[in-house]
Amino acid sequence: MLELVTYQITLLKEIFNKITFERATSVATLILMVIIWIDTRKSDK
């Protein structure tokens, strides 16, 4: 059971390493923009 969890963590680390820094930054920016958009929508009401 523990071996499976360790394997999944290793797999996740490999996936994260494959994701470039630029892509991670653009995703973070997109999430931030969505949060700001939702925030402005709430204050409009």
C-alpha atoms as one frame of an Amber mdcrd trajectory, in Angstrom:
protein
   0.000   0.000   0.000   2.775   2.420   1.000   4.755   1.456  -2.106   1.806
   2.463  -4.296   1.585   5.883  -2.614   5.340   6.415  -3.027   5.031   5.450
  -6.707   2.179   7.927  -7.233   4.179  10.737  -5.563   7.168   9.972  -7.804
   4.862   9.998 -10.831   3.405  13.368  -9.785   6.903  14.829  -9.357   7.838
  13.671 -12.862   4.690  15.267 -14.310   5.398  18.538 -12.494   8.989  18.518
 -13.762   7.714  18.137 -17.334   5.524  21.209 -16.969   7.636  24.196 -17.918
   7.986  27.236 -15.665   6.417  29.419 -18.344   3.330  27.245 -18.549   3.003
  27.185 -14.758   3.254  30.990 -14.709   0.595  31.395 -17.409  -1.732  28.994
 -15.574  -1.217  30.929 -12.319  -1.947  34.198 -14.141  -5.108  32.700 -15.654
  -6.333  31.503 -12.236  -5.586  34.933 -10.758  -7.545  36.650 -13.557 -10.526
  34.328 -12.983 -10.447  35.042  -9.220 -10.337  38.810  -9.863 -13.178  38.489
 -12.419 -15.358  36.530  -9.958 -14.530  39.107  -7.271 -15.637  42.029  -9.458
 -18.811  40.123 -10.417 -19.668  39.694  -6.724 -19.158  43.382  -5.926 -21.399
  44.392  -8.865 -24.474  42.854  -7.217
